Amino acid sequence: MSIFALPVLVLAVLAVHTINVAALPQVLVYTKTAGYRHESIPIAVQTITSLGNGSLTLPSSAIDPSISAVRWSTVNTEDETRFHNLTFLSQFDAIGFVSTTDQDPPLTGTVLDDQGLRNFARYIEQGGGYFGIHSAAATLFGAPFYGRLVGAYFDYHPQIQNVSVKPVDASHPSTSRWPADGLRIYEEVYNFRSDPRNLPSPAHVLVTNASTFSDPGVNPQGFRNGTNGPSPHPLAWWRQGGLLDTNSSTDASVSGVGGADIQAAGGPGRAWYTSLGHDVSTWQLDLFRGHVAGGIGWVLQSSTARSAHGGSSNGSTGTSSQDTTPASSSAHSLRPARLHLPAMAVTALVVTLPGLSVLVAQIRIPV
């Protein structure tokens, strides 16, 4: 005979199998700066957090339908010691560098120390996802594995100005809603030290710029390693698999060992980068918000993401015992629990609210 234990005012659930409630994907947003600090960082963090928890909704004209229902929990930090614990990093489906900056030249300031670099490289090698926004490409110049991860290092930009940026690939969820003739924004147009399409796992360009803007640079719209690069000039791109790979043809700016003598290769996950996002006004545009949501959502949909495997970590172990549980921006969570006792199987569904756990249903069935 079945015995049902139910709290008052809670709906009974009759089932003979475990109730599976998937945990929200977890996103770590890193915003430490050692060089220039962008005024847009607070609104960037707020936007990413609000897109993730659903408090910021976009019109269907601004966000791809494959992304509109994707939700995630956001943790923001500028504490580089968080990267000292690989167990902590492994709880995240994706780690985003948002307007981070190093000092270059000279290399007198950086956003991760050697221990953090090693753990971050291992996180990517084990399938972790990555997204970078704006000056994320002006970060960790002394660690070439990161240059390969982001795709290319920042070189220079002309004076900030009104510019048209247009989609190259309208099939990707981060650009599918952009008009073919482009988006007019007040932005810095980045030039890069190398072409991300020349990596062993080449970048797929998503966004380029129209030619109607001023760039008095010595090598406008080119790359430091040679003459003007192939068209279209890359401003945003995606990559999948082989994120840290290098070969004999890889540009010198992103090849080699670099920081802490780190040997890093592979990386089966997804990476997405956009050079846009300098100005606060850019983050107020729905089409740009949809661009960011599409990039993050696409990274989270990788088969290597933690949440794609029932929320388990990617199998790493931490280098210290601190920071083993990330704070969550989500208002509540659902978690399934299963307990095996003699002669019965117990399945419990627990709702966790801030400071309160409520047993929704406990079903005991003789076995």
mmCIF file of N, CA and C in Angstrom, residues 174-260:
data_model
loop_
_atom_site.group_PDB
_atom_site.id
_atom_site.type_symbol
_atom_site.label_atom_id
_atom_site.label_comp_id
_atom_site.label_asym_id
_atom_site.label_seq_id
_atom_site.Cartn_x
_atom_site.Cartn_y
_atom_site.Cartn_z
ATOM 1 N N SER A 174 22.389 35.559 -33.051
ATOM 2 C CA SER A 174 22.820 36.875 -32.565
ATOM 3 C C SER A 174 22.683 37.971 -33.617
ATOM 4 N N THR A 175 22.391 37.602 -34.856
ATOM 5 C CA THR A 175 22.263 38.602 -35.922
ATOM 6 C C THR A 175 21.018 38.404 -36.784
ATOM 7 N N SER A 176 20.205 37.412 -36.477
ATOM 8 C CA SER A 176 19.088 37.062 -37.360
ATOM 9 C C SER A 176 18.031 38.154 -37.446
ATOM 10 N N ARG A 177 17.967 39.040 -36.461
ATOM 11 C CA ARG A 177 16.948 40.082 -36.462
ATOM 12 C C ARG A 177 17.474 41.431 -36.957
ATOM 13 N N TRP A 178 18.743 41.506 -37.295
ATOM 14 C CA TRP A 178 19.299 42.772 -37.757
ATOM 15 C C TRP A 178 18.859 43.070 -39.192
ATOM 16 N N PRO A 179 18.542 44.327 -39.495
ATOM 17 C CA PRO A 179 18.189 44.680 -40.878
ATOM 18 C C PRO A 179 19.396 44.515 -41.794
ATOM 19 N N ALA A 180 19.138 44.162 -43.036
ATOM 20 C CA ALA A 180 20.222 43.896 -43.984
ATOM 21 C C ALA A 180 21.096 45.117 -44.218
ATOM 22 N N ASP A 181 20.505 46.318 -44.114
ATOM 23 C CA ASP A 181 21.287 47.529 -44.361
ATOM 24 C C ASP A 181 22.024 48.010 -43.118
ATOM 25 N N GLY A 182 21.906 47.283 -42.018
ATOM 26 C CA GLY A 182 22.736 47.557 -40.859
ATOM 27 C C GLY A 182 22.063 48.340 -39.754
ATOM 28 N N LEU A 183 22.824 48.519 -38.688
ATOM 29 C CA LEU A 183 22.389 49.216 -37.487
ATOM 30 C C LEU A 183 23.297 50.423 -37.289
ATOM 31 N N ARG A 184 22.710 51.582 -37.099
ATOM 32 C CA ARG A 184 23.485 52.806 -36.911
ATOM 33 C C ARG A 184 23.722 53.010 -35.420
ATOM 34 N N ILE A 185 24.991 53.018 -35.003
ATOM 35 C CA ILE A 185 25.317 53.165 -33.591
ATOM 36 C C ILE A 185 26.521 54.089 -33.418
ATOM 37 N N TYR A 186 26.691 54.572 -32.199
ATOM 38 C CA TYR A 186 27.847 55.384 -31.814
ATOM 39 C C TYR A 186 28.859 54.428 -31.208
ATOM 40 N N GLU A 187 29.949 54.149 -31.927
ATOM 41 C CA GLU A 187 30.773 53.009 -31.552
ATOM 42 C C GLU A 187 32.232 53.192 -31.945
ATOM 43 N N GLU A 188 33.088 52.421 -31.283
ATOM 44 C CA GLU A 188 34.483 52.274 -31.681
ATOM 45 C C GLU A 188 34.577 51.106 -32.664
ATOM 46 N N VAL A 189 35.179 51.334 -33.809
ATOM 47 C CA VAL A 189 35.356 50.270 -34.795
ATOM 48 C C VAL A 189 36.750 49.674 -34.598
ATOM 49 N N TYR A 190 36.788 48.445 -34.142
ATOM 50 C CA TYR A 190 38.055 47.806 -33.783
ATOM 51 C C TYR A 190 38.817 47.308 -35.008
ATOM 52 N N ASN A 191 40.137 47.463 -34.932
ATOM 53 C CA ASN A 191 41.066 46.759 -35.807
ATOM 54 C C ASN A 191 41.827 45.758 -34.940
ATOM 55 N N PHE A 192 42.243 44.649 -35.533
ATOM 56 C CA PHE A 192 42.824 43.553 -34.769
ATOM 57 C C PHE A 192 44.237 43.237 -35.242
ATOM 58 N N ARG A 193 44.987 42.565 -34.380
ATOM 59 C CA ARG A 193 46.379 42.243 -34.677
ATOM 60 C C ARG A 193 46.511 41.060 -35.626
ATOM 61 N N SER A 194 45.470 40.253 -35.725
ATOM 62 C CA SER A 194 45.492 39.103 -36.623
ATOM 63 C C SER A 194 44.074 38.841 -37.100
ATOM 64 N N ASP A 195 43.944 37.970 -38.078
ATOM 65 C CA ASP A 195 42.646 37.642 -38.651
ATOM 66 C C ASP A 195 42.106 36.388 -37.968
ATOM 67 N N PRO A 196 40.977 36.468 -37.264
ATOM 68 C CA PRO A 196 40.454 35.285 -36.564
ATOM 69 C C PRO A 196 40.058 34.153 -37.508
ATOM 70 N N ARG A 197 39.918 34.447 -38.797
ATOM 71 C CA ARG A 197 39.592 33.404 -39.770
ATOM 72 C C ARG A 197 40.788 32.525 -40.103
ATOM 73 N N ASN A 198 41.993 32.920 -39.635
ATOM 74 C CA ASN A 198 43.194 32.149 -39.937
ATOM 75 C C ASN A 198 43.557 31.154 -38.841
ATOM 76 N N LEU A 199 42.737 31.027 -37.817
ATOM 77 C CA LEU A 199 42.989 30.039 -36.772
ATOM 78 C C LEU A 199 42.684 28.638 -37.288
ATOM 79 N N PRO A 200 43.291 27.592 -36.683
ATOM 80 C CA PRO A 200 42.958 26.223 -37.097
ATOM 81 C C PRO A 200 41.460 25.937 -37.017
ATOM 82 N N SER A 201 40.797 26.489 -35.997
ATOM 83 C CA SER A 201 39.339 26.466 -35.923
ATOM 84 C C SER A 201 38.871 27.872 -36.268
ATOM 85 N N PRO A 202 38.609 28.143 -37.543
ATOM 86 C CA PRO A 202 38.428 29.528 -37.991
ATOM 87 C C PRO A 202 37.158 30.173 -37.463
ATOM 88 N N ALA A 203 37.232 31.489 -37.293
ATOM 89 C CA ALA A 203 36.064 32.255 -36.882
ATOM 90 C C ALA A 203 35.104 32.414 -38.052
ATOM 91 N N HIS A 204 33.821 32.408 -37.733
ATOM 92 C CA HIS A 204 32.771 32.675 -38.706
ATOM 93 C C HIS A 204 32.261 34.089 -38.441
ATOM 94 N N VAL A 205 32.537 34.996 -39.364
ATOM 95 C CA VAL A 205 32.237 36.409 -39.145
ATOM 96 C C VAL A 205 30.731 36.644 -39.174
ATOM 97 N N LEU A 206 30.261 37.410 -38.196
ATOM 98 C CA LEU A 206 28.844 37.721 -38.067
ATOM 99 C C LEU A 206 28.514 39.157 -38.438
ATOM 100 N N VAL A 207 29.404 40.094 -38.084
ATOM 101 C CA VAL A 207 29.123 41.520 -38.249
ATOM 102 C C VAL A 207 30.331 42.200 -38.867
ATOM 103 N N THR A 208 30.071 43.130 -39.777
ATOM 104 C CA THR A 208 31.117 43.960 -40.352
ATOM 105 C C THR A 208 30.633 45.402 -40.336
ATOM 106 N N ASN A 209 31.453 46.310 -40.822
ATOM 107 C CA ASN A 209 31.089 47.724 -40.834
ATOM 108 C C ASN A 209 30.926 48.217 -42.262
ATOM 109 N N ALA A 210 30.062 49.197 -42.423
ATOM 110 C CA ALA A 210 29.974 49.889 -43.704
ATOM 111 C C ALA A 210 31.226 50.751 -43.870
ATOM 112 N N SER A 211 31.504 51.178 -45.066
ATOM 113 C CA SER A 211 32.748 51.902 -45.332
ATOM 114 C C SER A 211 32.646 53.394 -45.057
ATOM 115 N N THR A 212 31.469 53.853 -44.648
ATOM 116 C CA THR A 212 31.258 55.293 -44.495
ATOM 117 C C THR A 212 31.636 55.774 -43.098
ATOM 118 N N PHE A 213 32.920 55.668 -42.763
ATOM 119 C CA PHE A 213 33.397 56.228 -41.507
ATOM 120 C C PHE A 213 34.879 56.535 -41.662
ATOM 121 N N SER A 214 35.397 57.315 -40.740
ATOM 122 C CA SER A 214 36.773 57.790 -40.847
ATOM 123 C C SER A 214 37.715 56.921 -40.028
ATOM 124 N N ASP A 215 38.789 56.440 -40.677
ATOM 125 C CA ASP A 215 39.826 55.679 -39.988
ATOM 126 C C ASP A 215 41.181 56.128 -40.514
ATOM 127 N N PRO A 216 41.822 57.070 -39.821
ATOM 128 C CA PRO A 216 43.107 57.587 -40.290
ATOM 129 C C PRO A 216 44.290 56.718 -39.892
ATOM 130 N N GLY A 217 44.043 55.513 -39.387
ATOM 131 C CA GLY A 217 45.122 54.641 -38.941
ATOM 132 C C GLY A 217 46.089 54.295 -40.056
ATOM 133 N N VAL A 218 47.292 53.851 -39.674
ATOM 134 C CA VAL A 218 48.318 53.542 -40.665
ATOM 135 C C VAL A 218 47.949 52.315 -41.488
ATOM 136 N N ASN A 219 47.098 51.469 -40.959
ATOM 137 C CA ASN A 219 46.665 50.277 -41.688
ATOM 138 C C ASN A 219 45.160 50.103 -41.495
ATOM 139 N N PRO A 220 44.365 51.067 -41.980
ATOM 140 C CA PRO A 220 42.927 51.030 -41.697
ATOM 141 C C PRO A 220 42.271 49.752 -42.200
ATOM 142 N N GLN A 221 41.441 49.189 -41.330
ATOM 143 C CA GLN A 221 40.683 47.979 -41.628
ATOM 144 C C GLN A 221 41.570 46.794 -41.978
ATOM 145 N N GLY A 222 42.803 46.830 -41.527
ATOM 146 C CA GLY A 222 43.713 45.721 -41.775
ATOM 147 C C GLY A 222 44.111 45.044 -40.487
ATOM 148 N N PHE A 223 45.197 44.310 -40.542
ATOM 149 C CA PHE A 223 45.702 43.589 -39.386
ATOM 150 C C PHE A 223 47.177 43.906 -39.228
ATOM 151 N N ARG A 224 47.644 43.913 -38.003
ATOM 152 C CA ARG A 224 49.014 44.313 -37.746
ATOM 153 C C ARG A 224 50.021 43.430 -38.483
ATOM 154 N N ASN A 225 49.637 42.195 -38.786
ATOM 155 C CA ASN A 225 50.593 41.265 -39.381
ATOM 156 C C ASN A 225 50.721 41.404 -40.898
ATOM 157 N N GLY A 226 50.111 42.430 -41.492
ATOM 158 C CA GLY A 226 50.249 42.555 -42.940
ATOM 159 C C GLY A 226 49.383 43.657 -43.500
ATOM 160 N N THR A 227 49.032 43.530 -44.760
ATOM 161 C CA THR A 227 48.232 44.548 -45.431
ATOM 162 C C THR A 227 46.768 44.391 -45.048
ATOM 163 N N ASN A 228 45.931 45.181 -45.691
ATOM 164 C CA ASN A 228 44.507 45.124 -45.386
ATOM 165 C C ASN A 228 43.991 43.693 -45.487
ATOM 166 N N GLY A 229 43.187 43.333 -44.514
ATOM 167 C CA GLY A 229 42.680 41.976 -44.457
ATOM 168 C C GLY A 229 41.576 41.736 -45.468
ATOM 169 N N PRO A 230 41.180 40.486 -45.599
ATOM 170 C CA PRO A 230 40.118 40.150 -46.542
ATOM 171 C C PRO A 230 38.790 40.747 -46.105
ATOM 172 N N SER A 231 37.937 40.974 -47.062
ATOM 173 C CA SER A 231 36.604 41.484 -46.778
ATOM 174 C C SER A 231 35.681 40.297 -46.485
ATOM 175 N N PRO A 232 34.744 40.415 -45.549
ATOM 176 C CA PRO A 232 34.441 41.604 -44.758
ATOM 177 C C PRO A 232 35.332 41.729 -43.523
ATOM 178 N N HIS A 233 35.539 42.966 -43.105
ATOM 179 C CA HIS A 233 36.314 43.209 -41.896
ATOM 180 C C HIS A 233 35.526 42.701 -40.692
ATOM 181 N N PRO A 234 36.127 41.865 -39.832
ATOM 182 C CA PRO A 234 35.365 41.240 -38.742
ATOM 183 C C PRO A 234 35.155 42.168 -37.551
ATOM 184 N N LEU A 235 33.917 42.228 -37.078
ATOM 185 C CA LEU A 235 33.591 42.952 -35.849
ATOM 186 C C LEU A 235 32.918 42.048 -34.821
ATOM 187 N N ALA A 236 32.391 40.921 -35.249
ATOM 188 C CA ALA A 236 31.819 39.920 -34.343
ATOM 189 C C ALA A 236 31.910 38.578 -35.043
ATOM 190 N N TRP A 237 32.051 37.505 -34.245
ATOM 191 C CA TRP A 237 32.202 36.183 -34.845
ATOM 192 C C TRP A 237 31.877 35.087 -33.836
ATOM 193 N N TRP A 238 31.763 33.857 -34.352
ATOM 194 C CA TRP A 238 31.587 32.690 -33.490
ATOM 195 C C TRP A 238 32.568 31.610 -33.899
ATOM 196 N N ARG A 239 32.881 30.741 -32.921
ATOM 197 C CA ARG A 239 33.754 29.594 -33.168
ATOM 198 C C ARG A 239 33.229 28.408 -32.367
ATOM 199 N N GLN A 240 33.503 27.216 -32.859
ATOM 200 C CA GLN A 240 33.058 26.009 -32.161
ATOM 201 C C GLN A 240 34.104 24.919 -32.316
ATOM 202 N N GLY A 241 34.568 24.382 -31.180
ATOM 203 C CA GLY A 241 35.554 23.314 -31.188
ATOM 204 C C GLY A 241 36.950 23.815 -31.514
ATOM 205 N N GLY A 242 37.957 23.153 -30.962
ATOM 206 C CA GLY A 242 39.340 23.543 -31.213
ATOM 207 C C GLY A 242 39.638 24.976 -30.823
ATOM 208 N N LEU A 243 39.010 25.457 -29.750
ATOM 209 C CA LEU A 243 39.080 26.879 -29.405
ATOM 210 C C LEU A 243 40.488 27.345 -29.060
ATOM 211 N N LEU A 244 41.342 26.426 -28.587
ATOM 212 C CA LEU A 244 42.689 26.812 -28.161
ATOM 213 C C LEU A 244 43.773 26.270 -29.088
ATOM 214 N N ASP A 245 43.380 25.640 -30.189
ATOM 215 C CA ASP A 245 44.354 25.003 -31.070
ATOM 216 C C ASP A 245 45.215 26.025 -31.805
ATOM 217 N N THR A 246 46.437 25.610 -32.120
ATOM 218 C CA THR A 246 47.357 26.429 -32.896
ATOM 219 C C THR A 246 48.138 25.521 -33.834
ATOM 220 N N ASN A 247 48.651 26.086 -34.920
ATOM 221 C CA ASN A 247 49.512 25.333 -35.821
ATOM 222 C C ASN A 247 50.572 26.270 -36.383
ATOM 223 N N SER A 248 51.336 25.791 -37.337
ATOM 224 C CA SER A 248 52.473 26.568 -37.837
ATOM 225 C C SER A 248 52.055 27.850 -38.541
ATOM 226 N N SER A 249 50.816 27.923 -38.997
ATOM 227 C CA SER A 249 50.367 29.121 -39.705
ATOM 228 C C SER A 249 49.645 30.117 -38.803
ATOM 229 N N THR A 250 49.480 29.779 -37.520
ATOM 230 C CA THR A 250 48.801 30.683 -36.595
ATOM 231 C C THR A 250 49.636 31.934 -36.385
ATOM 232 N N ASP A 251 48.990 33.088 -36.406
ATOM 233 C CA ASP A 251 49.706 34.349 -36.259
ATOM 234 C C ASP A 251 50.467 34.398 -34.941
ATOM 235 N N ALA A 252 51.642 35.027 -34.972
ATOM 236 C CA ALA A 252 52.513 35.066 -33.792
ATOM 237 C C ALA A 252 51.857 35.728 -32.594
ATOM 238 N N SER A 253 50.917 36.653 -32.826
ATOM 239 C CA SER A 253 50.313 37.376 -31.706
ATOM 240 C C SER A 253 49.446 36.478 -30.833
ATOM 241 N N VAL A 254 48.982 35.341 -31.360
ATOM 242 C CA VAL A 254 48.122 34.454 -30.574
ATOM 243 C C VAL A 254 48.686 33.034 -30.479
ATOM 244 N N SER A 255 49.896 32.815 -30.953
ATOM 245 C CA SER A 255 50.519 31.501 -30.836
ATOM 246 C C SER A 255 51.514 31.522 -29.689
ATOM 247 N N GLY A 256 52.182 30.422 -29.451
ATOM 248 C CA GLY A 256 53.156 30.373 -28.379
ATOM 249 C C GLY A 256 52.534 29.978 -27.058
ATOM 250 N N VAL A 257 53.338 30.027 -26.018
ATOM 251 C CA VAL A 257 52.943 29.548 -24.699
ATOM 252 C C VAL A 257 52.462 30.688 -23.826
ATOM 253 N N GLY A 258 53.311 31.672 -23.582
ATOM 254 C CA GLY A 258 52.893 32.847 -22.838
ATOM 255 C C GLY A 258 52.718 32.606 -21.359
ATOM 256 N N GLY A 259 51.741 33.331 -20.764
ATOM 257 C CA GLY A 259 51.555 33.398 -19.327
ATOM 258 C C GLY A 259 51.689 32.083 -18.603
ATOM 259 N N ALA A 260 52.554 32.052 -17.609
ATOM 260 C CA ALA A 260 52.758 30.905 -16.725
ATOM 261 C C ALA A 260 53.165 29.643 -17.484
#
